[in-house]
CSV table of C-alpha atoms (C1' of nucleotides) in Angstrom, one decimal:
chain,number,residue,atom,x,y,z
A,1,MET,CA,-19.0,-19.7,3.9
A,2,PRO,CA,-15.3,-19.9,2.9
A,3,GLU,CA,-13.0,-20.7,5.7
A,4,LEU,CA,-9.3,-21.7,5.6
A,5,PRO,CA,-9.8,-25.0,3.6
A,6,GLU,CA,-12.0,-23.3,1.0
A,7,VAL,CA,-9.6,-20.4,0.6
A,8,GLU,CA,-6.6,-22.8,0.4
A,9,THR,CA,-8.4,-24.7,-2.3
A,10,VAL,CA,-9.0,-21.6,-4.3
A,11,CYS,CA,-5.3,-20.5,-3.8
A,12,ARG,CA,-4.0,-23.8,-5.0
A,13,GLN,CA,-6.2,-23.9,-8.1
A,14,LEU,CA,-5.4,-20.3,-9.1
A,15,ARG,CA,-1.7,-20.9,-8.7
A,16,THR,CA,-1.9,-23.4,-11.5
A,17,LYS,CA,-3.8,-21.0,-13.7
A,18,VAL,CA,-3.1,-17.3,-13.5
A,19,LEU,CA,0.5,-16.9,-12.6
A,20,ASN,CA,3.1,-15.4,-14.9
A,21,LYS,CA,0.5,-14.2,-17.5
A,22,LYS,CA,0.2,-10.6,-18.4
A,23,ILE,CA,-3.0,-8.9,-17.3
A,24,HIS,CA,-4.4,-7.5,-20.5
A,25,LYS,CA,-7.4,-5.7,-19.1
A,26,VAL,CA,-9.1,-5.1,-15.7
A,27,VAL,CA,-12.8,-4.4,-15.4
A,28,VAL,CA,-14.3,-3.2,-12.2
A,29,CYS,CA,-18.1,-3.7,-12.1
A,30,HIS,CA,-18.7,-2.6,-8.6
A,31,MET,CA,-16.6,0.0,-6.8
A,32,LYS,CA,-17.3,-1.3,-3.2
A,33,THR,CA,-15.4,-4.5,-4.0
A,34,VAL,CA,-12.1,-2.7,-4.7
A,35,ALA,CA,-12.5,-0.6,-1.5
A,36,HIS,CA,-13.4,2.5,-3.6
A,37,ASN,CA,-9.9,2.6,-5.0
A,38,SER,CA,-10.3,4.5,-8.2
A,39,GLU,CA,-6.8,3.8,-9.4
A,40,PHE,CA,-7.4,0.0,-9.3
A,41,GLU,CA,-7.5,-0.7,-13.1
A,42,SER,CA,-4.5,1.4,-14.0
A,43,THR,CA,-2.4,0.1,-11.1
A,44,VAL,CA,-2.9,-3.6,-12.0
A,45,LYS,CA,-3.1,-3.4,-15.8
A,46,SER,CA,-0.1,-4.9,-17.7
A,47,LEU,CA,1.3,-6.6,-14.5
A,48,GLU,CA,1.7,-10.4,-13.9
A,49,PHE,CA,0.8,-12.3,-10.8
A,50,SER,CA,3.9,-14.0,-9.5
A,51,ASN,CA,2.4,-15.8,-6.5
A,52,ILE,CA,-0.7,-16.3,-4.5
A,53,ASP,CA,-0.3,-16.7,-0.8
A,54,ARG,CA,-2.8,-16.9,2.1
A,55,ILE,CA,-3.0,-16.1,5.9
A,56,GLY,CA,-6.1,-17.4,7.5
A,57,LYS,CA,-8.9,-16.5,5.1
A,58,LEU,CA,-7.1,-13.6,3.5
A,59,MET,CA,-5.6,-14.1,0.0
A,60,ILE,CA,-2.4,-12.3,-0.9
A,61,PHE,CA,-1.4,-11.8,-4.5
A,62,SER,CA,2.1,-10.7,-5.4
A,63,PHE,CA,3.3,-9.3,-8.7
A,64,LYS,CA,6.4,-10.0,-10.9
A,65,ASN,CA,8.9,-7.1,-10.6
A,66,LYS,CA,6.7,-5.2,-8.2
A,67,PRO,CA,8.1,-6.0,-4.7
A,68,ASP,CA,6.1,-3.3,-3.0
A,69,LEU,CA,2.7,-4.1,-4.5
A,70,PHE,CA,0.2,-6.7,-3.4
A,71,LEU,CA,-3.5,-7.4,-3.8
A,72,LEU,CA,-5.4,-8.5,-0.7
A,73,ALA,CA,-8.6,-10.4,-1.4
A,74,HIS,CA,-11.2,-11.5,1.1
A,75,LEU,CA,-14.1,-13.7,0.1
A,76,LYS,CA,-16.1,-12.9,3.4
A,77,MET,CA,-19.4,-14.8,3.0
A,78,THR,CA,-20.2,-15.1,-0.7
A,79,GLY,CA,-17.0,-14.2,-2.6
A,80,GLN,CA,-16.0,-16.5,-5.4
A,81,PHE,CA,-13.1,-16.6,-7.9
A,82,PHE,CA,-13.9,-18.3,-11.2
A,83,TYR,CA,-11.4,-19.1,-13.9
A,84,ARG,CA,-12.5,-19.4,-17.5
A,85,ASP,CA,-10.4,-20.4,-20.5
A,86,HIS,CA,-12.3,-19.0,-23.5
A,87,LYS,CA,-10.4,-21.2,-25.9
A,88,GLU,CA,-12.0,-24.2,-24.2
A,89,VAL,CA,-15.6,-23.2,-24.4
A,90,VAL,CA,-17.1,-25.7,-26.8
A,91,THR,CA,-20.4,-25.5,-28.5
A,92,GLY,CA,-20.9,-28.9,-30.1
A,93,GLY,CA,-20.5,-31.3,-27.2
A,94,GLY,CA,-17.8,-33.9,-26.6
A,95,HIS,CA,-17.1,-33.8,-22.8
A,96,SER,CA,-19.6,-33.0,-20.2
A,97,MET,CA,-19.8,-29.4,-18.9
A,98,THR,CA,-19.3,-28.2,-15.3
A,99,ALA,CA,-21.4,-25.8,-13.4
A,100,ALA,CA,-19.1,-23.0,-14.3
A,101,ASP,CA,-19.2,-23.8,-18.0
A,102,ILE,CA,-23.0,-23.5,-17.9
A,103,ALA,CA,-23.0,-20.3,-15.9
A,104,VAL,CA,-22.6,-17.2,-18.0
A,105,LEU,CA,-19.7,-15.0,-17.0
A,106,PRO,CA,-19.5,-12.2,-16.3
A,107,SER,CA,-22.8,-12.5,-14.4
A,108,ARG,CA,-25.1,-10.4,-12.2
A,109,HIS,CA,-22.8,-10.9,-9.2
A,110,THR,CA,-19.5,-10.4,-11.0
A,111,ARG,CA,-17.7,-7.5,-9.2
A,112,LEU,CA,-14.5,-7.4,-11.2
A,113,TYR,CA,-12.5,-9.5,-13.6
A,114,PHE,CA,-9.0,-9.8,-15.0
A,115,GLU,CA,-8.5,-10.7,-18.7
A,116,PHE,CA,-5.1,-12.3,-19.5
A,117,GLU,CA,-3.3,-12.1,-22.8
A,118,ASP,CA,-4.0,-15.8,-23.5
A,119,GLU,CA,-7.8,-15.5,-23.7
A,120,THR,CA,-8.4,-16.6,-20.1
A,121,THR,CA,-10.2,-14.6,-17.5
A,122,LEU,CA,-10.3,-14.5,-13.7
A,123,TYR,CA,-13.7,-13.4,-12.3
A,124,PHE,CA,-14.5,-12.3,-8.8
A,125,ASN,CA,-18.2,-12.8,-8.0
A,126,ASP,CA,-19.7,-11.7,-4.7
A,127,MET,CA,-23.5,-11.7,-4.2
A,128,ARG,CA,-23.6,-9.9,-0.8
A,129,LEU,CA,-20.8,-7.4,-1.5
A,130,PHE,CA,-18.9,-8.1,1.8
A,131,GLY,CA,-15.8,-9.3,0.1
A,132,TYR,CA,-13.0,-7.1,-1.3
A,133,VAL,CA,-10.0,-7.0,-3.5
A,134,LYS,CA,-7.7,-4.1,-2.6
A,135,ILE,CA,-4.3,-2.7,-3.4
A,136,ALA,CA,-1.7,-2.8,-0.7
A,137,SER,CA,1.9,-1.8,-0.2
A,138,LYS,CA,4.4,-4.3,1.3
A,139,GLU,CA,4.1,-2.4,4.7
A,140,HIS,CA,0.3,-2.6,4.5
A,141,MET,CA,0.4,-6.3,3.6
A,142,LEU,CA,2.8,-7.2,6.5
A,143,LYS,CA,0.7,-5.2,8.9
A,144,ALA,CA,-2.4,-7.2,7.7
A,145,ARG,CA,-0.5,-10.5,8.1
A,146,ALA,CA,0.6,-9.6,11.6
A,147,GLY,CA,-3.0,-9.2,12.7
A,148,TYR,CA,-3.6,-12.9,12.3
A,149,GLY,CA,-3.0,-15.6,15.0
A,150,GLN,CA,-1.4,-18.9,14.2
A,151,GLU,CA,-3.1,-21.4,12.0
A,152,PRO,CA,-4.1,-24.8,13.4
A,153,ILE,CA,-2.6,-26.6,10.4
A,154,ALA,CA,0.9,-25.0,11.0
A,155,VAL,CA,3.5,-27.6,11.7
A,156,ASP,CA,4.9,-25.5,14.5
A,157,PHE,CA,1.5,-24.7,16.0
A,158,ASP,CA,1.9,-23.8,19.7
A,159,CYS,CA,-0.9,-25.4,21.6
A,160,GLU,CA,0.5,-24.2,24.9
A,161,ALA,CA,0.1,-20.6,23.7
A,162,LEU,CA,-3.5,-21.2,22.7
A,163,TYR,CA,-4.2,-22.8,26.1
A,164,GLY,CA,-2.7,-19.7,27.7
A,165,GLN,CA,-5.2,-17.6,25.8
A,166,MET,CA,-8.0,-19.8,27.0
A,167,LYS,CA,-6.9,-19.5,30.6
A,168,ARG,CA,-7.1,-15.8,30.7
A,169,ARG,CA,-10.4,-15.3,28.9
A,170,ARG,CA,-14.0,-15.5,30.0
A,171,THR,CA,-15.7,-15.5,26.6
A,172,THR,CA,-17.1,-18.8,25.2
A,173,ILE,CA,-14.7,-21.2,23.6
A,174,LYS,CA,-16.5,-20.8,20.3
A,175,ALA,CA,-16.1,-17.0,20.3
A,176,LEU,CA,-12.4,-17.5,21.1
A,177,LEU,CA,-11.8,-20.0,18.3
A,178,LEU,CA,-13.6,-17.7,15.9
A,179,ASN,CA,-11.3,-14.8,16.8
A,180,GLN,CA,-8.9,-14.5,13.9
A,181,LYS,CA,-6.4,-12.6,16.0
A,182,ILE,CA,-6.0,-15.6,18.3
A,183,VAL,CA,-6.3,-18.5,15.9
A,184,SER,CA,-6.8,-17.9,12.2
A,185,GLY,CA,-8.7,-19.9,9.6
A,186,LEU,CA,-11.6,-21.3,11.6
A,187,GLY,CA,-15.1,-20.2,10.9
A,188,ASN,CA,-18.6,-21.3,11.9
A,189,ILE,CA,-18.5,-24.7,10.3
A,190,TYR,CA,-15.0,-25.9,11.4
A,191,VAL,CA,-15.4,-24.6,15.0
A,192,ASP,CA,-18.5,-26.6,15.5
A,193,GLU,CA,-16.9,-29.7,13.9
A,194,THR,CA,-13.7,-29.3,16.0
A,195,LEU,CA,-15.6,-28.9,19.3
A,196,PHE,CA,-17.7,-32.0,18.5
A,197,LEU,CA,-14.7,-34.1,17.9
A,198,SER,CA,-13.1,-32.6,21.1
A,199,GLN,CA,-16.3,-33.4,23.1
A,200,VAL,CA,-16.4,-29.8,24.3
A,201,ARG,CA,-19.6,-27.7,24.3
A,202,PRO,CA,-19.3,-24.5,22.2
A,203,ASP,CA,-20.8,-22.4,25.0
A,204,ARG,CA,-18.2,-23.5,27.6
A,205,VAL,CA,-16.4,-20.5,29.1
A,206,ALA,CA,-12.9,-20.5,27.7
A,207,ASN,CA,-11.1,-20.4,31.0
A,208,THR,CA,-12.8,-23.6,32.2
A,209,ILE,CA,-11.2,-25.6,29.3
A,210,THR,CA,-8.7,-28.1,30.7
A,211,LYS,CA,-5.2,-28.6,29.3
A,212,SER,CA,-6.1,-32.0,27.9
A,213,GLU,CA,-9.3,-30.6,26.3
A,214,ALA,CA,-7.2,-27.8,24.8
A,215,GLU,CA,-4.9,-30.4,23.3
A,216,LEU,CA,-7.8,-32.2,21.7
A,217,ILE,CA,-9.1,-28.9,20.3
A,218,CYS,CA,-5.7,-28.2,18.7
A,219,LYS,CA,-5.4,-31.7,17.3
A,220,PHE,CA,-8.9,-31.8,15.8
A,221,ALA,CA,-8.8,-28.3,14.5
A,222,CYS,CA,-5.8,-29.4,12.5
A,223,GLN,CA,-7.3,-32.7,11.5
A,224,VAL,CA,-10.7,-31.2,10.3
A,225,MET,CA,-9.1,-28.5,8.2
A,226,SER,CA,-6.4,-30.8,6.7
A,227,ASP,CA,-9.0,-33.4,5.8
A,228,SER,CA,-11.3,-30.7,4.3
A,229,ILE,CA,-8.4,-29.4,2.1
A,230,THR,CA,-7.9,-32.9,0.9
A,231,TYR,CA,-11.6,-33.0,-0.2
A,232,GLY,CA,-11.6,-29.6,-1.8
A,233,GLY,CA,-13.4,-27.8,1.1
A,234,THR,CA,-17.0,-27.8,2.2
A,235,THR,CA,-20.0,-26.7,0.1
A,236,PHE,CA,-22.8,-25.9,2.5
A,237,GLU,CA,-24.5,-22.9,0.9
A,238,ASN,CA,-22.5,-21.3,-1.8
A,239,PHE,CA,-18.9,-22.3,-1.8
A,240,ILE,CA,-17.8,-23.6,-5.2
A,241,ASP,CA,-14.2,-23.7,-6.5
A,242,THR,CA,-12.6,-21.8,-9.4
A,243,GLY,CA,-14.1,-24.3,-11.9
A,244,GLY,CA,-17.6,-24.3,-10.3
A,245,GLU,CA,-17.2,-27.6,-8.6
A,246,GLN,CA,-18.5,-28.3,-5.1
A,247,GLY,CA,-16.3,-29.2,-2.1
A,248,ASN,CA,-16.7,-32.8,-1.0
A,249,TYR,CA,-16.0,-32.4,2.7
A,250,SER,CA,-19.7,-31.7,3.2
A,251,ASP,CA,-20.2,-35.5,3.2
A,252,TYR,CA,-18.0,-35.7,6.3
A,253,LEU,CA,-19.7,-33.1,8.5
A,254,LYS,CA,-20.8,-34.5,11.8
A,255,VAL,CA,-22.8,-31.7,13.4
A,256,PHE,CA,-22.9,-28.5,11.2
A,257,GLY,CA,-26.4,-28.1,9.8
A,258,LYS,CA,-27.5,-31.4,11.3
A,259,GLN,CA,-29.8,-30.2,14.1
A,260,GLY,CA,-32.6,-32.7,14.6
A,261,VAL,CA,-30.6,-35.6,13.3
A,262,GLU,CA,-29.2,-38.4,15.5
A,263,CYS,CA,-25.6,-38.0,16.6
A,264,SER,CA,-23.4,-40.4,14.7
A,265,VAL,CA,-21.6,-41.5,17.9
A,266,CYS,CA,-24.4,-41.8,20.5
A,267,GLY,CA,-27.7,-41.4,18.7
A,268,THR,CA,-28.8,-38.3,20.7
A,269,ILE,CA,-30.7,-35.7,18.6
A,270,LEU,CA,-28.3,-33.0,17.7
A,271,LYS,CA,-29.2,-29.5,18.9
A,272,LYS,CA,-28.8,-26.0,17.5
A,273,ILE,CA,-28.3,-23.0,19.7
A,274,LYS,CA,-26.9,-19.5,19.3
A,275,THR,CA,-23.4,-18.9,20.6
A,276,ALA,CA,-21.1,-16.0,19.9
A,277,GLY,CA,-24.0,-14.6,17.8
A,278,ARG,CA,-23.8,-17.5,15.4
A,279,GLY,CA,-25.8,-20.7,14.7
A,280,THR,CA,-24.1,-23.4,16.7
A,281,HIS,CA,-24.5,-27.1,16.4
A,282,TYR,CA,-23.6,-29.7,19.0
A,283,CYS,CA,-24.4,-33.0,20.7
A,284,PRO,CA,-25.9,-32.6,24.2
A,285,THR,CA,-24.6,-36.0,25.2
A,286,CYS,CA,-21.1,-36.2,23.7
A,287,GLN,CA,-20.0,-32.7,24.4
A,288,ILE,CA,-19.6,-31.4,28.0
B,1,DA,C1',-43.6,-9.0,6.0
B,2,DC,C1',-40.5,-11.3,8.9
B,3,DT,C1',-36.7,-14.3,10.2
B,4,DC,C1',-32.6,-16.5,9.3
B,5,DT,C1',-28.0,-17.1,7.2
B,6,DT,C1',-22.2,-15.4,8.2
B,7,DG,C1',-16.9,-12.9,8.5
B,8,DT,C1',-15.4,-9.0,10.2
B,9,DT,C1',-15.4,-4.8,12.5
B,10,DA,C1',-16.9,-0.5,14.6
B,11,DA,C1',-19.2,0.9,18.4
B,12,DA,C1',-21.2,0.2,22.8
B,13,DA,C1',-21.1,-2.0,27.2
B,14,DC,C1',-18.7,-3.8,30.9
C,1,DG,C1',-7.3,0.2,28.7
C,2,DG,C1',-8.5,-4.2,27.8
C,3,DT,C1',-12.1,-7.4,27.1
C,4,DT,C1',-16.6,-8.8,25.6
C,5,DT,C1',-20.9,-8.3,23.4
C,6,DT,C1',-23.9,-6.5,20.0
C,7,DA,C1',-25.2,-4.6,15.8
C,8,DA,C1',-24.4,-3.5,11.3
C,9,DC,C1',-23.2,-4.6,6.7
C,10,DA,C1',-25.9,-7.1,2.2
C,11,DA,C1',-29.0,-9.8,-0.3
C,12,DG,C1',-31.3,-13.8,-0.8
C,13,DA,C1',-34.0,-18.1,0.9
C,14,DG,C1',-37.8,-19.8,3.2
DNA sequence: ACTCTTGTTAAAAC
DNA sequence: GGTTTTAACAAGAG
């Protein structure tokens, strides 16, 4: 389940690998992934990625000498980017191989890939087909960007504004924090972790959150996501990075997926309920 | 065979 | 009309 830290991890890795290299060939294996854009291959072929940006969980690729053209990529639940340097594939041993070296690419779940002139390839895999990679004009890209709320890791994050949103809404605090139009980047894992650290129950109605609780939520949302980025994201079910490696923040999760386990703070058995239509994990004692 | 998993959104309900 | 909830999407694990 890629959320902001996982998407940021992928963006950072790809920036070091695929920029400023001519796209020699584009292969679309599944039309749904490219939003049924039949011009996809011909539009992108021969171009070079000049940057990879991100807003929330949406990846934004820009092109050299093409100021009006962008690729918007969303991993949704099971999307993965893999990078492979075919010149480095060894047959006779030496160094140990990573998971991505062992996996054969393209694979059953590869939906499209970009071959670069230097014998490297960028693969987009997506088992459940919810993810997409689509062509966008600058206007379209800006419109997509504008739909996202501020990110908790932003240096100029306006906690007062978020508190204002809480005050005028009667949905649960979890649903509010999952709403990408209000705050962007949080998903099921980091909302549960943030609310545990803030000592707020996920099913609390948003307008009952006090200002000091709101400040804790802002602080811990930032902390949890920053720490996770440091550790390369969280691997819970299927997130692995562009080289096939797992994210190590999984070792630091305090509540997500830990129902039935003792709370690390008070020893109470952690519970799992359904809130905002999602599996929700919390400590009945620490969180009020 | 049936339930559960999630990010986003369209549709329904309020 | 704006807000909120629900269901749908897809495919696999258990």
